[in-house]
Short mmCIF file of C-alpha atoms and ligand atoms in Angstrom, two decimals:
data_model
loop_
_atom_site.label_atom_id
_atom_site.label_comp_id
_atom_site.label_asym_id
_atom_site.label_seq_id
_atom_site.Cartn_x
_atom_site.Cartn_y
_atom_site.Cartn_z
CA MET A 17 76.72 -104.79 100.00
CA LYS A 18 73.20 -102.46 100.04
CA LEU A 19 73.29 -98.96 98.80
CA LYS A 20 72.51 -97.60 102.56
CA THR A 21 75.34 -99.60 103.69
CA ARG A 22 77.77 -98.22 101.80
CA ILE A 23 77.13 -95.07 102.00
CA HIS A 24 77.23 -95.59 105.80
CA VAL A 25 80.87 -97.10 105.82
CA PHE A 26 81.93 -94.91 103.32
CA THR A 27 80.52 -91.40 104.70
CA THR A 28 81.59 -92.40 108.34
CA LEU A 29 85.22 -93.68 107.13
CA LEU A 30 86.05 -91.18 105.03
CA MET A 31 85.03 -88.87 108.31
CA PHE A 32 87.02 -91.09 110.28
CA ILE A 33 90.23 -90.77 108.24
CA ILE A 34 89.68 -87.08 107.49
CA LEU A 35 89.26 -85.95 111.82
CA ALA A 36 92.11 -88.50 112.76
CA ALA A 37 94.76 -87.09 110.29
CA VAL A 38 93.67 -83.18 111.53
CA SER A 39 93.80 -84.39 115.52
CA ILE A 40 96.88 -85.58 114.61
CA GLY A 41 98.27 -82.77 113.13
CA VAL A 42 97.33 -80.35 115.30
CA TYR A 43 98.68 -83.01 118.23
CA PHE A 44 102.05 -82.54 116.94
CA LEU A 45 101.92 -79.07 115.63
CA PHE A 46 101.24 -78.25 119.33
CA ALA A 47 103.92 -80.39 120.89
CA ASP A 48 106.06 -79.10 118.99
CA MET A 49 105.47 -75.42 119.37
CA MET A 50 105.23 -76.51 123.49
CA TYR A 51 109.05 -77.59 122.81
CA ASP A 52 110.08 -74.81 120.79
CA ARG A 53 109.69 -72.57 123.44
CA GLN A 54 110.87 -74.53 126.12
CA ALA A 55 114.01 -75.17 124.52
CA GLU A 56 114.30 -71.52 123.05
CA GLN A 57 113.94 -70.30 126.97
CA LEU A 58 116.76 -72.62 127.57
CA ARG A 59 119.08 -71.16 124.95
CA ALA A 60 118.37 -67.13 126.41
CA ARG A 61 119.26 -69.24 129.92
CA GLY A 62 122.51 -70.22 128.66
CA GLU A 63 123.43 -67.25 126.40
CA GLU A 64 122.84 -65.42 129.71
CA LEU A 65 124.86 -67.91 131.34
CA THR A 66 128.03 -67.41 129.17
CA VAL A 67 127.90 -63.60 129.60
CA SER A 68 127.63 -63.89 133.11
CA LEU A 69 130.59 -66.81 132.68
CA ASN A 70 132.88 -64.04 130.72
CA GLU A 71 132.47 -61.78 133.64
CA LEU A 72 133.56 -63.15 136.23
CA THR A 73 136.95 -62.24 137.51
CA PRO A 74 139.08 -64.90 139.01
CA LEU A 75 138.08 -64.88 142.60
CA ASP A 76 134.32 -65.37 142.09
CA ASP A 77 132.80 -69.17 142.29
CA ARG A 78 131.93 -70.36 139.14
CA GLN A 79 129.97 -73.33 140.33
CA GLN A 80 127.99 -70.84 142.00
CA VAL A 81 127.17 -68.72 138.62
CA VAL A 82 126.10 -71.65 137.14
CA ARG A 83 123.83 -73.09 140.04
CA ALA A 84 121.76 -69.63 139.66
CA TYR A 85 121.05 -70.21 136.27
CA THR A 86 119.85 -73.90 136.25
CA PRO A 87 116.22 -74.17 135.54
CA PRO A 88 113.66 -75.74 137.90
CA THR A 89 113.98 -79.30 137.73
CA GLY A 90 116.31 -79.26 135.17
CA ALA A 91 120.14 -78.71 135.27
CA ILE A 92 123.46 -77.43 133.79
CA LEU A 93 126.83 -79.09 132.75
CA VAL A 94 129.14 -77.16 131.23
CA ALA A 95 132.39 -80.11 129.35
CA ASP A 96 135.71 -79.42 127.85
CA ASP A 97 136.10 -80.68 124.04
CA LYS A 98 136.89 -83.91 126.00
CA GLY A 99 133.77 -84.54 127.31
CA LYS A 100 135.24 -84.06 130.33
CA ASN A 101 132.75 -82.19 133.16
CA LEU A 102 134.45 -79.33 134.09
CA ILE A 103 131.06 -77.95 136.36
CA LEU A 104 127.92 -79.13 137.04
CA ALA A 105 124.66 -78.28 139.11
CA ASP A 106 121.00 -79.23 139.35
CA THR A 107 117.45 -78.49 140.75
CA ASP A 108 116.08 -82.39 140.05
CA LYS A 109 118.26 -85.36 141.04
CA ARG A 110 116.59 -87.21 138.38
CA VAL A 111 118.85 -85.31 136.01
CA ARG A 112 121.83 -84.64 137.96
CA GLY A 113 125.25 -84.92 136.00
CA PHE A 114 123.43 -86.14 133.03
CA LYS A 115 124.16 -85.56 129.45
CA PRO A 116 122.21 -86.00 126.40
CA GLU A 117 123.73 -87.20 123.48
CA THR A 118 123.28 -83.51 120.92
CA ASP A 119 122.93 -83.54 117.43
CA PRO A 120 124.25 -80.12 116.03
CA ASP A 121 122.17 -80.43 113.33
CA LYS A 122 118.78 -79.90 115.32
CA PRO A 123 118.05 -77.00 118.06
CA TYR A 124 117.50 -79.52 120.62
CA THR A 125 117.59 -82.80 122.17
CA LEU A 126 114.70 -84.88 123.68
CA THR A 127 115.53 -87.86 125.71
CA LYS A 128 113.41 -90.08 128.46
CA VAL A 129 114.59 -90.19 131.72
CA ASP A 130 113.17 -91.77 134.72
CA GLY A 131 109.74 -91.58 132.44
CA THR A 132 109.88 -88.50 131.71
CA THR A 133 111.17 -86.57 128.81
CA ALA A 134 114.34 -84.25 129.34
CA LEU A 135 114.77 -81.93 126.58
CA THR A 136 118.78 -80.78 126.50
CA VAL A 137 119.59 -77.23 124.67
CA SER A 138 123.93 -77.65 124.12
CA LEU A 139 126.27 -73.99 124.05
CA PRO A 140 129.13 -73.55 122.64
CA TYR A 141 131.59 -71.99 125.27
CA ILE A 142 135.16 -70.19 125.41
CA ASP A 143 136.60 -69.82 128.70
CA PRO A 144 138.60 -66.70 129.78
CA ALA A 145 141.74 -69.41 129.20
CA GLY A 146 141.14 -69.97 125.58
CA GLY A 147 139.79 -73.92 126.42
CA VAL A 148 136.60 -74.94 123.94
CA ALA A 149 133.57 -75.84 125.95
CA THR A 150 130.47 -76.99 125.80
CA ILE A 151 126.53 -75.62 127.69
CA HIS A 152 124.34 -78.29 128.32
CA VAL A 153 121.07 -76.80 129.31
CA THR A 154 118.70 -79.74 130.29
CA GLN A 155 114.98 -79.50 131.60
CA LEU A 156 112.72 -82.17 132.19
CA SER A 157 109.47 -81.01 130.50
CA GLY A 158 107.01 -82.98 132.53
CA ASP A 159 104.43 -79.80 131.96
CA ILE A 160 104.22 -80.14 128.47
CA GLU A 161 103.58 -83.66 128.82
CA HIS A 162 100.82 -83.48 130.87
CA ASN A 163 99.61 -80.34 128.56
CA LEU A 164 100.07 -82.89 126.01
CA SER A 165 98.64 -86.02 127.77
CA LEU A 166 95.24 -83.62 128.45
CA LEU A 167 95.26 -82.43 124.68
CA ARG A 168 95.20 -86.29 123.33
CA TRP A 169 92.57 -87.16 125.36
CA ILE A 170 90.47 -83.93 124.18
CA LEU A 171 90.88 -84.80 120.83
CA ILE A 172 90.34 -88.11 121.29
CA GLY A 173 86.96 -86.98 122.89
CA ILE A 174 85.75 -84.96 120.00
CA LEU A 175 86.89 -87.16 117.73
CA SER A 176 83.93 -89.98 119.29
CA VAL A 177 82.18 -87.43 119.83
CA ALA A 178 82.25 -85.86 115.96
CA MET A 179 82.08 -89.59 114.41
CA ILE A 180 78.93 -90.12 116.50
CA ALA A 181 77.47 -87.80 114.65
CA VAL A 182 79.02 -88.10 111.61
CA PHE A 183 77.38 -91.76 111.84
CA ALA A 184 74.23 -90.38 113.04
CA SER A 185 74.05 -88.08 109.22
CA SER A 186 75.23 -91.22 107.43
CA VAL A 187 71.99 -93.09 108.55
CA ALA A 188 70.18 -89.56 108.04
CA LEU A 189 71.44 -89.48 104.34
CA GLY A 190 71.09 -93.52 103.57
CA ARG A 191 67.80 -92.42 104.69
CA ILE A 192 67.28 -89.27 102.51
CA VAL A 193 68.86 -90.86 99.34
CA THR A 194 67.62 -94.83 99.63
CA LEU A 195 63.79 -93.94 100.79
CA PRO A 196 62.90 -92.55 97.57
CA ILE A 197 64.26 -95.39 95.81
CA ASP A 198 62.63 -97.88 98.36
CA ARG A 199 59.57 -96.31 97.09
CA LEU A 200 60.36 -96.57 92.78
CA THR A 201 61.07 -100.17 94.36
CA ARG A 202 58.06 -100.98 95.88
CA THR A 203 56.41 -99.02 93.25
CA MET A 204 57.86 -100.81 90.30
CA ARG A 205 57.14 -103.61 91.78
CA ALA A 206 53.50 -103.52 92.19
CA ASN A 207 53.23 -101.86 88.76
CA ARG A 208 55.10 -105.83 87.96
CA GLU A 209 53.11 -108.22 89.58
CA ASP A 210 49.31 -105.86 89.21
CA GLY A 211 49.68 -104.87 85.49
CA THR A 212 49.46 -100.98 86.58
CA TYR A 213 50.87 -98.00 85.59
CA GLU A 214 51.06 -96.06 89.13
CA LYS A 215 53.10 -93.30 89.66
CA ILE A 216 54.66 -92.28 92.83
CA GLU A 217 53.43 -90.25 94.98
CA GLY A 218 54.34 -86.85 97.29
CA GLN A 219 58.17 -86.55 96.54
CA ASN A 220 59.01 -82.55 97.41
CA GLY A 221 62.12 -80.66 96.45
CA ARG A 222 63.83 -79.49 93.36
CA ASP A 223 66.88 -82.36 93.65
CA GLU A 224 68.15 -85.45 91.71
CA LEU A 225 65.65 -87.53 93.05
CA TYR A 226 62.99 -85.28 92.75
CA GLU A 227 64.04 -85.17 89.22
CA MET A 228 64.23 -89.26 88.98
CA THR A 229 60.39 -89.46 90.39
CA LEU A 230 59.68 -86.78 87.25
CA ALA A 231 60.73 -88.69 85.15
CA TYR A 232 59.97 -92.57 86.16
CA ASN A 233 55.84 -90.47 86.51
CA ASP A 234 56.58 -89.59 82.97
CA MET A 235 57.76 -92.93 82.23
CA MET A 236 54.77 -94.67 83.40
CA ASP A 237 52.07 -91.78 81.92
CA ARG A 238 53.51 -92.78 78.32
CA LEU A 239 53.25 -96.05 79.35
CA GLY A 240 49.92 -96.42 80.35
CA ARG A 241 48.83 -93.99 77.56
CA ASN A 242 50.52 -96.37 74.98
CA TYR A 243 49.04 -99.39 76.61
CA GLU A 244 45.61 -97.34 76.75
CA LYS A 245 46.05 -96.26 72.98
CA GLN A 246 46.89 -100.32 72.08
CA GLU A 247 44.21 -101.52 73.65
CA ARG A 248 41.45 -98.74 72.27
CA PHE A 249 43.37 -99.99 68.93
CA VAL A 250 42.49 -103.19 69.24
CA SER A 251 39.25 -102.98 70.30
CA ASP A 252 38.70 -100.03 67.65
CA ALA A 253 39.94 -102.61 64.98
CA SER A 254 38.42 -105.17 65.90
CA HIS A 255 34.74 -104.08 66.18
CA GLU A 256 35.31 -101.47 62.85
CA LEU A 257 36.29 -104.43 61.33
CA LYS A 258 33.53 -106.63 62.46
CA THR A 259 30.65 -104.87 59.84
CA PRO A 260 32.88 -105.13 56.68
CA ILE A 261 34.22 -109.28 57.05
CA THR A 262 30.44 -109.97 58.25
CA VAL A 263 29.17 -108.50 55.23
CA ILE A 264 32.46 -109.84 53.25
CA GLU A 265 31.12 -113.42 54.82
CA SER A 266 27.51 -113.16 53.74
CA TYR A 267 27.84 -111.90 50.24
CA ALA A 268 30.63 -114.12 49.55
CA ARG A 269 27.90 -116.90 50.74
CA LEU A 270 25.64 -115.33 49.19
CA LEU A 271 27.56 -116.19 45.61
CA LYS A 272 28.25 -119.75 46.83
CA ARG A 273 25.39 -121.03 47.27
CA ARG A 274 23.38 -118.63 44.14
CA GLY A 275 25.98 -116.61 42.59
CA PHE A 276 26.89 -118.72 39.43
CA ASP A 277 23.07 -119.61 38.44
CA ASP A 278 22.16 -115.66 38.81
CA ARG A 279 24.62 -113.18 37.57
CA ALA A 280 22.54 -110.27 39.37
CA VAL A 281 23.08 -111.50 42.89
CA ALA A 282 26.70 -112.57 41.68
CA ASP A 283 27.20 -108.88 40.52
CA GLU A 284 25.56 -107.20 43.41
CA ALA A 285 27.98 -109.71 45.92
CA VAL A 286 30.96 -109.40 44.25
CA GLY A 287 30.66 -105.35 44.17
CA ALA A 288 29.64 -105.51 48.02
CA ILE A 289 32.87 -107.07 48.79
CA LEU A 290 35.57 -105.08 46.87
CA SER A 291 33.26 -101.88 48.10
CA GLU A 292 34.26 -103.27 51.31
CA ALA A 293 37.21 -104.64 51.26
CA VAL A 294 38.24 -101.01 50.27
CA ARG A 295 36.61 -99.80 52.64
CA MET A 296 38.43 -102.51 55.35
CA LYS A 297 42.06 -101.38 53.71
CA MET A 298 41.10 -98.02 54.06
CA LEU A 299 39.72 -98.39 57.92
CA THR A 300 42.88 -100.52 58.52
CA GLN A 301 45.37 -97.71 56.68
CA GLN A 302 43.71 -94.83 58.90
CA LEU A 303 43.92 -96.83 62.31
CA LEU A 304 47.33 -97.76 61.82
CA ASP A 305 48.45 -94.21 61.05
CA LEU A 306 46.15 -93.28 63.99
CA ALA A 307 47.99 -95.40 66.05
CA ARG A 308 51.42 -93.39 64.91
CA SER A 309 50.21 -90.28 64.82
CA ASP A 310 51.72 -89.13 68.40
CA LYS A 311 55.26 -90.92 67.88
CA ALA A 312 57.34 -86.97 68.10
CA ASP A 313 60.08 -88.92 65.48
CA SER A 314 57.59 -90.16 63.06
CA TYR A 315 57.86 -85.87 61.71
CA LYS A 316 60.27 -84.17 60.14
CA PHE A 317 59.93 -80.45 60.42
CA GLU A 318 61.14 -78.18 57.40
CA ARG A 319 60.37 -75.17 55.80
CA ALA A 320 58.01 -75.44 53.84
CA ASP A 321 55.55 -73.20 51.28
CA VAL A 322 51.99 -73.84 52.51
CA ARG A 323 50.77 -72.92 48.89
CA VAL A 324 52.60 -75.22 47.16
CA LEU A 325 51.63 -77.91 49.31
CA ALA A 326 47.68 -77.15 48.83
CA GLU A 327 47.99 -76.74 45.51
CA GLU A 328 49.72 -80.28 45.69
CA ALA A 329 46.72 -81.08 48.11
CA VAL A 330 44.20 -80.20 45.59
CA ARG A 331 45.10 -81.09 42.61
CA PRO A 332 45.51 -84.87 42.53
CA MET A 333 41.37 -83.59 44.06
CA ARG A 334 40.93 -81.87 40.44
CA GLN A 335 41.53 -84.49 38.10
CA THR A 336 39.94 -87.22 39.86
CA TYR A 337 37.14 -85.40 40.98
CA ASN A 338 34.47 -83.54 38.12
CA ARG A 339 34.34 -80.29 40.77
CA GLU A 340 35.74 -77.43 41.35
CA PHE A 341 38.47 -76.42 43.54
CA SER A 342 39.75 -72.88 44.61
CA ILE A 343 42.80 -72.06 46.73
CA GLU A 344 42.62 -68.28 47.95
CA GLY A 345 45.76 -66.40 49.04
CA PRO A 346 49.34 -64.84 49.24
CA ASP A 347 51.63 -66.53 46.58
CA HIS A 348 54.27 -68.12 49.21
CA ALA A 349 53.43 -68.27 52.72
CA ILE A 350 56.29 -69.86 54.94
CA ALA A 351 56.47 -72.13 57.82
CA GLU A 352 58.18 -74.67 59.21
CA THR A 353 55.88 -77.95 59.17
CA ASP A 354 56.09 -81.77 58.11
CA PRO A 355 55.04 -80.95 54.37
CA GLU A 356 53.09 -84.76 54.40
CA LYS A 357 51.47 -84.57 57.88
CA LEU A 358 50.21 -81.54 56.45
CA LYS A 359 49.07 -82.51 53.00
CA GLN A 360 47.71 -85.17 54.91
CA ILE A 361 45.27 -83.26 57.10
CA LEU A 362 44.25 -81.20 53.71
CA PHE A 363 43.50 -84.36 51.79
CA ILE A 364 41.39 -85.88 54.90
CA LEU A 365 39.17 -81.65 54.86
CA LEU A 366 39.01 -81.95 50.98
CA ASP A 367 37.53 -85.50 51.01
CA ASN A 368 35.01 -84.77 53.32
CA ALA A 369 34.31 -81.25 51.80
CA ARG A 370 33.78 -83.25 48.46
CA LYS A 371 31.62 -86.07 50.39
CA TYR A 372 29.59 -83.94 52.11
CA SER A 373 29.36 -81.14 49.25
CA ASP A 374 27.91 -80.48 45.88
CA GLY A 375 29.37 -77.32 45.45
CA PRO A 376 32.74 -75.97 44.83
CA VAL A 377 35.39 -75.92 47.35
CA LYS A 378 37.75 -73.33 48.58
CA VAL A 379 41.48 -73.45 50.34
CA THR A 380 42.22 -70.18 51.84
CA ILE A 381 45.47 -69.17 53.73
CA GLU A 382 45.19 -66.22 55.23
CA ASP A 383 48.88 -64.59 56.92
CA SER A 384 48.02 -61.68 58.93
CA GLY A 385 51.83 -61.27 59.68
CA GLY A 386 50.75 -63.28 63.05
CA PRO A 387 53.07 -66.40 64.67
CA GLN A 388 50.04 -68.21 62.95
CA LEU A 389 49.52 -69.23 59.24
CA ILE A 390 45.65 -69.95 58.80
CA VAL A 391 44.85 -72.74 56.24
CA SER A 392 40.79 -72.76 55.53
CA VAL A 393 38.94 -75.78 53.78
CA ALA A 394 34.83 -74.11 53.21
CA ASP A 395 32.49 -75.88 51.74
CA HIS A 396 28.40 -75.66 50.71
CA GLY A 397 27.54 -78.70 51.32
CA SER A 398 24.24 -78.99 53.76
CA GLY A 399 26.21 -78.17 57.05
CA ILE A 400 27.16 -80.47 60.47
CA PRO A 401 24.14 -80.13 63.22
CA GLU A 402 25.29 -78.03 66.46
CA GLU A 403 24.78 -81.38 68.85
CA ALA A 404 27.26 -83.21 66.51
CA ARG A 405 30.16 -80.33 66.60
CA PRO A 406 31.63 -81.18 69.68
CA HIS A 407 31.99 -85.34 68.46
CA LEU A 408 33.27 -84.66 65.19
CA PHE A 409 36.66 -85.21 66.17
CA ASP A 410 36.27 -88.43 67.96
CA ARG A 411 36.90 -91.53 66.48
CA PHE A 412 34.37 -93.36 64.70
CA TYR A 413 32.43 -90.93 64.83
CA ARG A 414 29.62 -89.55 61.77
CA VAL A 415 27.00 -87.43 61.58
CA GLY A 416 23.29 -89.55 61.83
CA SER A 417 22.75 -88.82 58.63
CA ASP A 418 25.87 -89.79 57.01
CA ARG A 419 25.58 -93.35 58.96
CA ASN A 420 23.76 -94.83 55.96
CA ARG A 421 25.22 -92.73 53.36
CA LYS A 422 27.12 -94.72 50.93
CA THR A 423 29.74 -91.64 51.50
CA GLY A 424 32.58 -94.25 51.66
CA GLY A 425 33.55 -93.56 55.27
CA THR A 426 34.68 -95.02 58.11
CA GLY A 427 34.56 -92.03 60.83
CA LEU A 428 38.32 -91.77 61.10
CA GLY A 429 39.23 -88.99 59.30
CA LEU A 430 39.03 -86.11 61.54
CA ALA A 431 40.08 -88.18 64.81
CA LEU A 432 43.34 -88.30 62.34
CA ALA A 433 43.45 -85.17 61.62
CA LYS A 434 43.22 -83.82 64.98
CA GLU A 435 45.85 -86.46 66.04
CA ILE A 436 48.50 -84.87 63.22
CA SER A 437 47.45 -81.30 63.57
CA LYS A 438 48.65 -81.81 67.70
CA GLY A 439 52.08 -83.26 65.93
CA LEU A 440 52.16 -80.17 63.72
CA GLY A 441 51.46 -77.61 66.93
CA ALA A 442 48.63 -76.64 64.71
CA GLU A 443 44.92 -76.30 66.44
CA LEU A 444 41.65 -77.85 64.28
CA THR A 445 39.21 -76.28 64.83
CA ALA A 446 35.25 -76.50 62.82
CA GLU A 447 32.56 -73.91 62.34
CA SER A 448 29.01 -75.02 60.46
CA VAL A 449 26.01 -73.43 59.54
CA ILE A 450 22.92 -75.73 58.57
CA GLY A 451 21.92 -74.75 54.98
CA VAL A 452 25.03 -73.05 54.11
CA GLY A 453 28.01 -74.70 54.57
CA SER A 454 31.15 -76.12 56.88
CA VAL A 455 34.90 -74.18 57.46
CA PHE A 456 37.54 -76.14 58.86
CA ARG A 457 40.17 -74.46 59.87
CA ILE A 458 44.19 -74.98 60.60
CA GLY A 459 46.28 -72.42 62.67
CA LEU A 460 49.40 -73.41 61.21
CA PRO A 461 52.39 -72.09 63.48
CA LYS A 462 55.18 -70.62 61.62
CA GLU A 463 57.97 -71.23 63.51
CA GLN A 464 58.24 -74.97 65.93
CA GLY A 465 58.45 -74.02 69.22
CA GLY A 466 57.33 -70.22 69.32
CA GLY A 467 54.32 -71.10 67.27
CA ASN A 468 50.64 -70.95 68.70
P1 ADP B 501 35.02 -90.17 57.48
O1 ADP B 501 34.18 -88.48 56.79
O2 ADP B 501 34.91 -91.25 57.47
O3 ADP B 501 32.95 -90.32 57.82
P2 ADP B 501 35.52 -88.15 59.49
O4 ADP B 501 35.85 -88.30 61.31
O5 ADP B 501 36.11 -87.44 58.32
O6 ADP B 501 35.31 -89.66 59.07
O7 ADP B 501 33.47 -87.25 59.56
C1 ADP B 501 33.35 -87.71 60.81
C2 ADP B 501 31.89 -86.84 60.32
O8 ADP B 501 31.70 -85.59 60.53
C3 ADP B 501 31.21 -87.35 58.87
O9 ADP B 501 30.96 -88.59 58.56
C4 ADP B 501 30.45 -86.81 58.40
O10 ADP B 501 29.20 -86.55 59.90
C5 ADP B 501 30.65 -85.36 58.99
N1 ADP B 501 31.37 -84.45 58.58
C6 ADP B 501 32.45 -83.87 58.14
N2 ADP B 501 33.44 -83.59 57.62
C7 ADP B 501 32.05 -82.64 57.01
C8 ADP B 501 31.41 -81.50 56.18
N3 ADP B 501 33.03 -81.38 55.44
N4 ADP B 501 30.68 -81.37 56.10
C9 ADP B 501 29.64 -82.25 56.52
N5 ADP B 501 29.70 -82.93 57.93
C10 ADP B 501 31.48 -83.24 57.52
#
C-alpha cells in the first residue's frame, strides 16, 4: 500500500473510531440523564401520593386521589403483596392496567409498550390497615424518545461532516508528507539515470522533511565533491605520471640500443631512470595523501607540545642536509592537534625552504595568548614573485624558474600542506620578498572546535 493511501486510511479510520466512540458515549449519557430525570419526577409523584393516601379519612375516595396523581400519558397501579390490583388509574389507554416486571436493584424499569418506551417507578406502601402494597407509577417516554432520535441524527450529521473534514485533511497531510519524498525519489532517479549529483530545491520550513532534504543535499554535495576529486586525481595522476614514464621509457630504449656498449650513456640513462622513478614514487605518495587529506577520520587529535613536534621535524633535516635549521620560541607550546599531520606540513615547508634557498632556515613558534599558535618557517632564498603567490597552493603549480631546476619538486607539496591545514583547522599563509626570502605561517588552533 502506498504511503499516501496508508496515511489516508489510518487517519480516517482512527478519527472515525474516536468520533464514533465519543458520539455513542454522548448519546447514552444523554439518554441516561433524561430517563433519570423522568424517574425522579415519577418517584416524587409516587411519594406525594403515599403521603396523601396516608392522610385520607375512611370516607374519602382513594381512586379519586390516585387519579389526581396519575402523570400525563401514564398510569398508577397499587397492588398488594400478592399481586392483586387494588387501585388502577390512567391517563392513556396504552398503559391501562400496565404492571411491569420490576427489579428491586434498579431505580426504574423501561418496557416497550405499543412501540413506545414506558418508564415505571415502584414504591412500597403500607396502607392504614397495615397491609403491604406497592405503588407502580408508569409514564410513556415519547418525548424522550423523540429527543433521543433528534440527538441521533444530530450526532450522525456531525460525524459525517467531521469525517469529510478528516478525509480532506488526511489527503492534505498525505500530500505534505509525500510531496518532498516524491521529489526526492524523482531527483534520485534522475541522478542515477543521468549520472549527475542534482540537489533538491525549494524545501521550506524547519521540519523533519526539511532536515531530510538538507541531509540529502549535503550527501549529494559530498558525493559530487568526491567524484570531482577522484576525476581530478585520475587526470592529475595520468597527466603528471606521463612525463616521468616517457622519460624512463626513452632512456630505457636508449640503454637498450647503445647503453651496453657506451658506459657514459648507460650511466646517464640509469641515473635519469632512477631519479624519475624516485620522483614518480614521491608524486604518487603525495597524490594519495592529497586524495585522503579531507577524510575527517584520518585525523587523530590529541594535546601535543608543538615545540617537541618542531624539533622532531627539524632533526632529520639537520642530519640529511648540511644546513642550519634553528627553532625559536617558548620551550613548550601546547595545542590540540594531530601531531603526525602537523609534522607532515612542517616537513613540506622545511623541505621547500631547503630547496629554494641556500642560507639558514628558521622555525619560529609564537604564543601571544590568543586562541592560535603561530608556527612559521622562514628562509633567506630568492623569494617568490608577486604574480606567482596566488597560485602557490594550486596543485602542480611551480614558479616558472623552478620548473626546469633539478629540485625534484612535484608542485604538490604546498597543495597538500594547505589541505592538511584545513583538516587541522589551521590557516596556512605565505609571505615573500624578492631577494630577501619567504615565510610560511601556520595559524594553529590551540583547541579543536574553538580555534581560528
Ligand atoms: P614543489 O616544491 O614540489 O615544486 P610545492 O607545492 O611545494 O611544490 O611548491 C610550489 C612552488 O612554490 C615551488 O615549485 C616553488 O616554485 C615555490 N616555492 C615553494 N616554497 C618556496 C620557498 N620557500 N621559496 C621560494 N619558492 C618556493
